[in-house]
PDB file of C-alpha atoms and ligand atoms in Angstrom:
ATOM      1  CA  MET A   1      25.692  52.798  16.309  1.00 88.00           C
ATOM      2  CA  LEU A   2      27.015  54.935  18.998  1.00 97.00           C
ATOM      3  CA  GLN A   3      30.360  57.021  18.846  1.00 98.00           C
ATOM      4  CA  VAL A   4      31.468  57.584  21.998  1.00 98.00           C
ATOM      5  CA  TYR A   5      34.534  60.624  22.033  1.00 98.00           C
ATOM      6  CA  LEU A   6      37.248  59.578  24.800  1.00 98.00           C
ATOM      7  CA  VAL A   7      39.388  62.498  26.203  1.00 98.00           C
ATOM      8  CA  ARG A   8      41.897  63.031  28.498  1.00 98.00           C
ATOM      9  CA  HIS A   9      42.230  65.964  30.501  1.00 98.00           C
ATOM     10  CA  GLY A  10      44.539  68.766  29.996  1.00 97.00           C
ATOM     11  CA  GLU A  11      48.021  69.108  31.076  1.00 96.00           C
ATOM     12  CA  THR A  12      48.125  69.504  34.710  1.00 96.00           C
ATOM     13  CA  GLN A  13      50.849  71.721  37.157  1.00 96.00           C
ATOM     14  CA  TRP A  14      51.696  67.900  38.822  1.00 96.00           C
ATOM     15  CA  ASN A  15      51.465  66.195  35.384  1.00 95.00           C
ATOM     16  CA  ALA A  16      54.094  68.950  34.087  1.00 93.00           C
ATOM     17  CA  GLU A  17      56.262  67.780  37.991  1.00 93.00           C
ATOM     18  CA  ARG A  18      55.646  63.881  37.189  1.00 92.00           C
ATOM     19  CA  ARG A  19      53.790  63.819  40.267  1.00 95.00           C
ATOM     20  CA  ILE A  20      51.450  60.826  40.804  1.00 94.00           C
ATOM     21  CA  GLN A  21      47.536  62.216  41.266  1.00 96.00           C
ATOM     22  CA  GLY A  22      45.238  59.329  41.055  1.00 96.00           C
ATOM     23  CA  HIS A  23      42.166  60.707  42.878  1.00 97.00           C
ATOM     24  CA  SER A  24      44.394  64.201  44.195  1.00 97.00           C
ATOM     25  CA  ASP A  25      44.786  66.717  42.004  1.00 97.00           C
ATOM     26  CA  SER A  26      46.530  69.957  41.116  1.00 97.00           C
ATOM     27  CA  PRO A  27      45.111  72.405  38.178  1.00 98.00           C
ATOM     28  CA  LEU A  28      45.448  72.753  34.440  1.00 97.00           C
ATOM     29  CA  THR A  29      48.722  74.381  33.379  1.00 96.00           C
ATOM     30  CA  GLU A  30      48.818  77.154  30.960  1.00 95.00           C
ATOM     31  CA  LYS A  31      49.203  74.637  28.217  1.00 94.00           C
ATOM     32  CA  GLY A  32      46.420  72.453  29.502  1.00 96.00           C
ATOM     33  CA  GLU A  33      43.906  75.050  29.223  1.00 97.00           C
ATOM     34  CA  LYS A  34      45.011  75.697  25.685  1.00 96.00           C
ATOM     35  CA  GLN A  35      45.252  71.826  24.841  1.00 96.00           C
ATOM     36  CA  ALA A  36      41.196  72.194  26.364  1.00 97.00           C
ATOM     37  CA  TRP A  37      40.511  75.191  24.114  1.00 98.00           C
ATOM     38  CA  GLN A  38      41.591  73.038  21.201  1.00 97.00           C
ATOM     39  CA  VAL A  39      39.905  69.879  22.309  1.00 97.00           C
ATOM     40  CA  ALA A  40      36.894  71.785  22.306  1.00 98.00           C
ATOM     41  CA  GLU A  41      37.238  73.076  19.175  1.00 98.00           C
ATOM     42  CA  ARG A  42      37.567  69.564  17.953  1.00 98.00           C
ATOM     43  CA  ALA A  43      34.219  68.633  19.854  1.00 98.00           C
ATOM     44  CA  LYS A  44      32.465  71.011  18.049  1.00 98.00           C
ATOM     45  CA  ALA A  45      33.006  70.299  14.695  1.00 98.00           C
ATOM     46  CA  LEU A  46      32.031  66.611  16.019  1.00 98.00           C
ATOM     47  CA  GLY A  47      28.873  67.706  17.009  1.00 98.00           C
ATOM     48  CA  ILE A  48      29.573  66.379  20.585  1.00 98.00           C
ATOM     49  CA  THR A  49      25.808  66.236  22.622  1.00 98.00           C
ATOM     50  CA  HIS A  50      26.458  65.222  25.544  1.00 98.00           C
ATOM     51  CA  ILE A  51      29.581  65.602  28.256  1.00 98.00           C
ATOM     52  CA  ILE A  52      30.368  63.094  30.604  1.00 98.00           C
ATOM     53  CA  ALA A  53      33.220  63.974  33.190  1.00 98.00           C
ATOM     54  CA  SER A  54      35.209  62.480  36.205  1.00 98.00           C
ATOM     55  CA  ASP A  55      34.568  64.988  38.785  1.00 98.00           C
ATOM     56  CA  LEU A  56      37.863  65.767  39.684  1.00 98.00           C
ATOM     57  CA  GLY A  57      38.942  69.276  39.409  1.00 98.00           C
ATOM     58  CA  ARG A  58      41.286  68.783  36.005  1.00 98.00           C
ATOM     59  CA  THR A  59      38.629  66.713  33.893  1.00 98.00           C
ATOM     60  CA  ARG A  60      35.592  69.161  35.382  1.00 98.00           C
ATOM     61  CA  ARG A  61      37.240  71.985  34.380  1.00 98.00           C
ATOM     62  CA  THR A  62      38.515  70.243  30.609  1.00 98.00           C
ATOM     63  CA  ALA A  63      35.110  69.459  30.508  1.00 98.00           C
ATOM     64  CA  GLU A  64      33.864  73.247  31.390  1.00 98.00           C
ATOM     65  CA  ILE A  65      35.836  74.568  28.088  1.00 98.00           C
ATOM     66  CA  ILE A  66      34.396  71.492  26.213  1.00 98.00           C
ATOM     67  CA  ALA A  67      30.958  72.311  27.200  1.00 98.00           C
ATOM     68  CA  GLU A  68      31.131  76.298  26.957  1.00 98.00           C
ATOM     69  CA  LEU A  69      31.871  75.293  23.088  1.00 98.00           C
ATOM     70  CA  CYS A  70      29.208  72.563  22.763  1.00 97.00           C
ATOM     71  CA  GLY A  71      26.570  74.245  24.350  1.00 97.00           C
ATOM     72  CA  CYS A  72      25.523  71.352  26.217  1.00 95.00           C
ATOM     73  CA  ASP A  73      25.544  70.329  29.659  1.00 95.00           C
ATOM     74  CA  ILE A  74      27.423  68.455  31.599  1.00 98.00           C
ATOM     75  CA  THR A  75      26.979  65.326  33.863  1.00 98.00           C
ATOM     76  CA  LEU A  76      29.736  64.493  36.694  1.00 98.00           C
ATOM     77  CA  ASP A  77      30.639  60.333  37.763  1.00 98.00           C
ATOM     78  CA  SER A  78      32.768  59.992  40.125  1.00 98.00           C
ATOM     79  CA  ARG A  79      32.969  56.394  38.567  1.00 98.00           C
ATOM     80  CA  LEU A  80      35.251  57.860  35.967  1.00 98.00           C
ATOM     81  CA  ARG A  81      38.133  58.616  38.460  1.00 98.00           C
ATOM     82  CA  GLU A  82      42.196  57.528  37.869  1.00 98.00           C
ATOM     83  CA  LEU A  83      43.253  55.003  39.586  1.00 96.00           C
ATOM     84  CA  ASP A  84      43.326  55.410  43.452  1.00 96.00           C
ATOM     85  CA  MET A  85      47.243  55.279  43.767  1.00 94.00           C
ATOM     86  CA  GLY A  86      47.460  55.008  46.854  1.00 95.00           C
ATOM     87  CA  VAL A  87      49.980  55.745  49.166  1.00 95.00           C
ATOM     88  CA  LEU A  88      52.197  57.307  46.732  1.00 95.00           C
ATOM     89  CA  GLU A  89      49.317  59.932  45.742  1.00 96.00           C
ATOM     90  CA  LYS A  90      51.047  63.231  45.607  1.00 95.00           C
ATOM     91  CA  ARG A  91      54.554  61.557  45.621  1.00 94.00           C
ATOM     92  CA  ASN A  92      56.820  62.659  42.536  1.00 94.00           C
ATOM     93  CA  LEU A  93      57.954  59.918  40.475  1.00 90.00           C
ATOM     94  CA  GLU A  94      61.408  60.530  41.153  1.00 90.00           C
ATOM     95  CA  THR A  95      61.678  60.502  45.100  1.00 92.00           C
ATOM     96  CA  LEU A  96      60.305  56.492  45.164  1.00 93.00           C
ATOM     97  CA  THR A  97      61.826  54.610  47.498  1.00 95.00           C
ATOM     98  CA  GLU A  98      62.714  51.173  45.968  1.00 95.00           C
ATOM     99  CA  GLU A  99      59.863  49.450  47.835  1.00 92.00           C
ATOM    100  CA  GLU A 100      57.579  51.855  46.531  1.00 92.00           C
ATOM    101  CA  GLU A 101      59.124  51.563  42.869  1.00 90.00           C
ATOM    102  CA  GLY A 102      58.316  48.195  43.119  1.00 89.00           C
ATOM    103  CA  TRP A 103      54.521  48.774  44.063  1.00 88.00           C
ATOM    104  CA  ARG A 104      53.983  50.863  40.859  1.00 84.00           C
ATOM    105  CA  ARG A 105      56.176  48.913  38.780  1.00 84.00           C
ATOM    106  CA  GLN A 106      53.779  45.928  39.750  1.00 82.00           C
ATOM    107  CA  LEU A 107      50.795  48.216  38.001  1.00 80.00           C
ATOM    108  CA  VAL A 108      53.556  48.953  35.292  1.00 71.00           C
ATOM    109  CA  ASN A 109      54.173  45.152  34.557  1.00 74.00           C
ATOM    110  CA  GLY A 110      50.811  44.177  34.630  1.00 73.00           C
ATOM    111  CA  THR A 111      50.788  41.841  37.850  1.00 73.00           C
ATOM    112  CA  ALA A 112      46.989  41.199  37.786  1.00 69.00           C
ATOM    113  CA  GLY A 113      45.963  41.476  41.235  1.00 74.00           C
ATOM    114  CA  GLY A 114      48.327  44.354  41.594  1.00 83.00           C
ATOM    115  CA  ARG A 115      47.590  47.540  43.605  1.00 88.00           C
ATOM    116  CA  ILE A 116      49.382  49.927  45.741  1.00 91.00           C
ATOM    117  CA  PRO A 117      49.185  49.812  49.222  1.00 92.00           C
ATOM    118  CA  GLY A 118      45.373  51.501  49.697  1.00 94.00           C
ATOM    119  CA  GLY A 119      44.706  51.678  46.160  1.00 94.00           C
ATOM    120  CA  GLU A 120      42.546  50.160  43.784  1.00 93.00           C
ATOM    121  CA  SER A 121      43.419  46.976  41.163  1.00 90.00           C
ATOM    122  CA  MET A 122      43.313  48.089  37.437  1.00 90.00           C
ATOM    123  CA  GLN A 123      40.833  45.384  37.040  1.00 89.00           C
ATOM    124  CA  GLU A 124      39.148  47.209  39.812  1.00 93.00           C
ATOM    125  CA  LEU A 125      39.147  50.434  37.255  1.00 95.00           C
ATOM    126  CA  ALA A 126      38.310  49.006  34.542  1.00 94.00           C
ATOM    127  CA  ASP A 127      35.081  47.086  36.276  1.00 96.00           C
ATOM    128  CA  ARG A 128      34.032  51.149  37.246  1.00 98.00           C
ATOM    129  CA  MET A 129      34.959  52.942  33.634  1.00 98.00           C
ATOM    130  CA  HIS A 130      32.872  50.116  31.843  1.00 98.00           C
ATOM    131  CA  ALA A 131      29.695  50.692  34.403  1.00 98.00           C
ATOM    132  CA  ALA A 132      30.214  54.531  33.750  1.00 98.00           C
ATOM    133  CA  LEU A 133      30.851  54.096  29.737  1.00 98.00           C
ATOM    134  CA  ALA A 134      27.496  51.829  29.802  1.00 98.00           C
ATOM    135  CA  THR A 135      24.991  54.905  30.859  1.00 98.00           C
ATOM    136  CA  THR A 136      26.202  56.800  27.074  1.00 98.00           C
ATOM    137  CA  LEU A 137      23.655  53.259  26.143  1.00 98.00           C
ATOM    138  CA  GLU A 138      20.683  54.858  27.705  1.00 97.00           C
ATOM    139  CA  LEU A 139      21.352  58.212  26.106  1.00 98.00           C
ATOM    140  CA  PRO A 140      18.591  59.392  23.145  1.00 97.00           C
ATOM    141  CA  LEU A 141      19.306  57.697  19.709  1.00 96.00           C
ATOM    142  CA  GLY A 142      21.356  60.448  17.773  1.00 96.00           C
ATOM    143  CA  SER A 143      23.399  61.632  21.313  1.00 98.00           C
ATOM    144  CA  ARG A 144      27.347  61.761  20.813  1.00 98.00           C
ATOM    145  CA  PRO A 145      28.591  61.918  24.143  1.00 98.00           C
ATOM    146  CA  MET A 146      32.257  63.000  24.917  1.00 98.00           C
ATOM    147  CA  ILE A 147      33.823  61.460  28.252  1.00 98.00           C
ATOM    148  CA  VAL A 148      36.267  63.490  29.764  1.00 98.00           C
ATOM    149  CA  SER A 149      38.780  61.071  32.028  1.00 98.00           C
ATOM    150  CA  HIS A 150      42.554  60.150  33.204  1.00 98.00           C
ATOM    151  CA  GLY A 151      45.389  58.284  31.449  1.00 96.00           C
ATOM    152  CA  MET A 152      44.876  55.420  32.893  1.00 95.00           C
ATOM    153  CA  ALA A 153      41.186  54.875  33.421  1.00 97.00           C
ATOM    154  CA  LEU A 154      40.886  55.728  30.076  1.00 98.00           C
ATOM    155  CA  GLY A 155      44.214  53.496  29.178  1.00 96.00           C
ATOM    156  CA  CYS A 156      42.303  50.446  31.092  1.00 94.00           C
ATOM    157  CA  LEU A 157      38.885  50.647  29.459  1.00 97.00           C
ATOM    158  CA  VAL A 158      41.201  50.549  25.752  1.00 97.00           C
ATOM    159  CA  SER A 159      42.411  47.862  26.608  1.00 95.00           C
ATOM    160  CA  THR A 160      39.687  45.919  28.338  1.00 95.00           C
ATOM    161  CA  ILE A 161      37.394  46.276  25.108  1.00 97.00           C
ATOM    162  CA  LEU A 162      40.235  45.171  22.720  1.00 97.00           C
ATOM    163  CA  GLY A 163      39.951  42.117  25.199  1.00 95.00           C
ATOM    164  CA  LEU A 164      43.602  42.587  26.705  1.00 93.00           C
ATOM    165  CA  PRO A 165      43.773  42.342  30.425  1.00 88.00           C
ATOM    166  CA  ALA A 166      43.693  46.016  31.918  1.00 87.00           C
ATOM    167  CA  TYR A 167      46.938  46.318  33.030  1.00 83.00           C
ATOM    168  CA  ALA A 168      47.715  46.448  29.165  1.00 86.00           C
ATOM    169  CA  GLU A 169      46.842  50.374  29.593  1.00 86.00           C
ATOM    170  CA  ARG A 170      50.902  50.926  30.452  1.00 84.00           C
ATOM    171  CA  ARG A 171      51.339  50.185  26.451  1.00 88.00           C
ATOM    172  CA  LEU A 172      49.000  52.789  25.375  1.00 91.00           C
ATOM    173  CA  ARG A 173      50.043  56.599  25.838  1.00 91.00           C
ATOM    174  CA  LEU A 174      46.806  58.634  25.750  1.00 94.00           C
ATOM    175  CA  ARG A 175      48.092  62.338  26.136  1.00 94.00           C
ATOM    176  CA  ASN A 176      46.459  65.373  27.747  1.00 96.00           C
ATOM    177  CA  CYS A 177      43.493  66.072  25.504  1.00 96.00           C
ATOM    178  CA  SER A 178      43.935  63.413  23.623  1.00 96.00           C
ATOM    179  CA  ILE A 179      41.050  61.978  21.586  1.00 98.00           C
ATOM    180  CA  SER A 180      40.105  58.094  21.605  1.00 98.00           C
ATOM    181  CA  ARG A 181      36.853  57.225  19.828  1.00 98.00           C
ATOM    182  CA  ILE A 182      34.924  54.134  20.457  1.00 98.00           C
ATOM    183  CA  ASP A 183      31.634  52.690  18.552  1.00 98.00           C
ATOM    184  CA  TYR A 184      29.011  50.434  19.908  1.00 97.00           C
ATOM    185  CA  GLN A 185      27.660  48.995  16.783  1.00 95.00           C
ATOM    186  CA  ASP A 186      26.644  45.416  15.281  1.00 91.00           C
ATOM    187  CA  SER A 187      28.617  45.241  12.078  1.00 90.00           C
ATOM    188  CA  ALA A 188      29.105  41.747  10.076  1.00 88.00           C
ATOM    189  CA  TRP A 189      32.474  42.220   9.920  1.00 90.00           C
ATOM    190  CA  LEU A 190      33.724  42.984  13.618  1.00 91.00           C
ATOM    191  CA  ALA A 191      32.827  41.849  17.059  1.00 91.00           C
ATOM    192  CA  SER A 192      29.276  43.423  18.268  1.00 92.00           C
ATOM    193  CA  GLY A 193      29.352  45.740  21.111  1.00 96.00           C
ATOM    194  CA  TRP A 194      31.930  48.197  21.526  1.00 98.00           C
ATOM    195  CA  VAL A 195      34.797  48.498  19.236  1.00 97.00           C
ATOM    196  CA  VAL A 196      37.888  51.049  18.667  1.00 97.00           C
ATOM    197  CA  GLU A 197      37.464  53.118  16.231  1.00 97.00           C
ATOM    198  CA  THR A 198      40.895  55.456  17.438  1.00 97.00           C
ATOM    199  CA  ALA A 199      42.949  55.757  20.141  1.00 96.00           C
ATOM    200  CA  GLY A 200      45.082  58.440  21.551  1.00 95.00           C
ATOM    201  CA  ASP A 201      44.240  61.100  19.020  1.00 94.00           C
ATOM    202  CA  VAL A 202      46.293  64.362  18.755  1.00 93.00           C
ATOM    203  CA  SER A 203      45.849  66.093  15.414  1.00 92.00           C
ATOM    204  CA  HIS A 204      44.155  68.994  17.058  1.00 94.00           C
ATOM    205  CA  LEU A 205      46.741  70.149  19.119  1.00 94.00           C
ATOM    206  CA  ASP A 206      49.765  72.155  18.600  1.00 88.00           C
ATOM    207  CA  ALA A 207      52.775  69.730  17.625  1.00 72.00           C
ATOM    208  CA  PRO A 208      54.918  69.387  20.946  1.00 66.00           C
ATOM    209  CA  ALA A 209      58.181  69.527  20.702  1.00 58.00           C
ATOM    210  CA  LEU A 210      59.349  66.025  20.872  1.00 55.00           C
ATOM    211  CA  ASP A 211      61.392  66.419  24.595  1.00 55.00           C
ATOM    212  CA  GLU A 212      57.865  67.963  26.193  1.00 59.00           C
ATOM    213  CA  LEU A 213      56.121  64.791  25.490  1.00 56.00           C
ATOM    214  CA  GLN A 214      55.161  63.142  28.959  1.00 55.00           C
ATOM    215  CA  ARG A 215      52.306  60.706  30.168  1.00 52.00           C
TER     216      ARG A 215
HETATM  217  O1  LIG B 301      49.702  60.863  38.110  1.00 70.21           O
HETATM  218  C1  LIG B 301      48.759  59.751  37.480  1.00 70.21           C
HETATM  219  O2  LIG B 301      47.868  59.217  38.526  1.00 70.21           O
HETATM  220  C2  LIG B 301      48.165  59.010  36.166  1.00 70.21           C
HETATM  221  O3  LIG B 301      49.163  58.289  35.892  1.00 70.21           O
HETATM  222  C3  LIG B 301      47.944  59.822  35.482  1.00 70.21           C
HETATM  223  O4  LIG B 301      46.762  60.573  35.888  1.00 70.21           O
HETATM  224  P1  LIG B 301      45.893  61.455  35.038  1.00 70.21           P
HETATM  225  O5  LIG B 301      45.874  61.376  33.554  1.00 70.21           O
HETATM  226  O6  LIG B 301      44.457  62.222  36.066  1.00 70.21           O
HETATM  227  O7  LIG B 301      46.908  62.855  34.345  1.00 70.21           O
END
């Protein structure tokens, strides 16, 4: 059985400001750096052997911190990037026009082919996440990889492994530096292939005040 750990990057400046990132980027905040060191401690205890990360700055920085404690290399894979948010990237959620909010809502409310103009659909995101995940099956027997990616990207992956549509990810809150685990297995009791063991574990992080918690 192969266990793969999924980590969303540490809190960024634009997460804190509620600005849409997508393929755009902003640096980790001081809190995000601390979260990354905390998830790195957990990764070391888990015996992570490989790190595969989205090539955006926020995920690379988180991966670098994890790699430093785990003593392993980082493989960058652009297929692990966040959903391309098209023309709404860099925009603050509170400043969207009614039309722009309508584009965003069609993603949130799960219109199958919904996309923000110039951006990706949730299904296109899920397809590239599965293609990136498949590379873990080629690692040497006994490997324990950790994927460092993004909230919507990881949510799409978990949702589709559960047999839900990609847009179901909007009902799964994956906080900064949360850990999820998926297993590739052939149990007599479960469906063969990928199964979700845990999703959104934050027990390794400082308990944030409830009003600080945001996606
Ligand atoms: O702002 C975004 O693009 C997403 O909602 C969150 O993306 P992140 O997981 O890369 O912060």
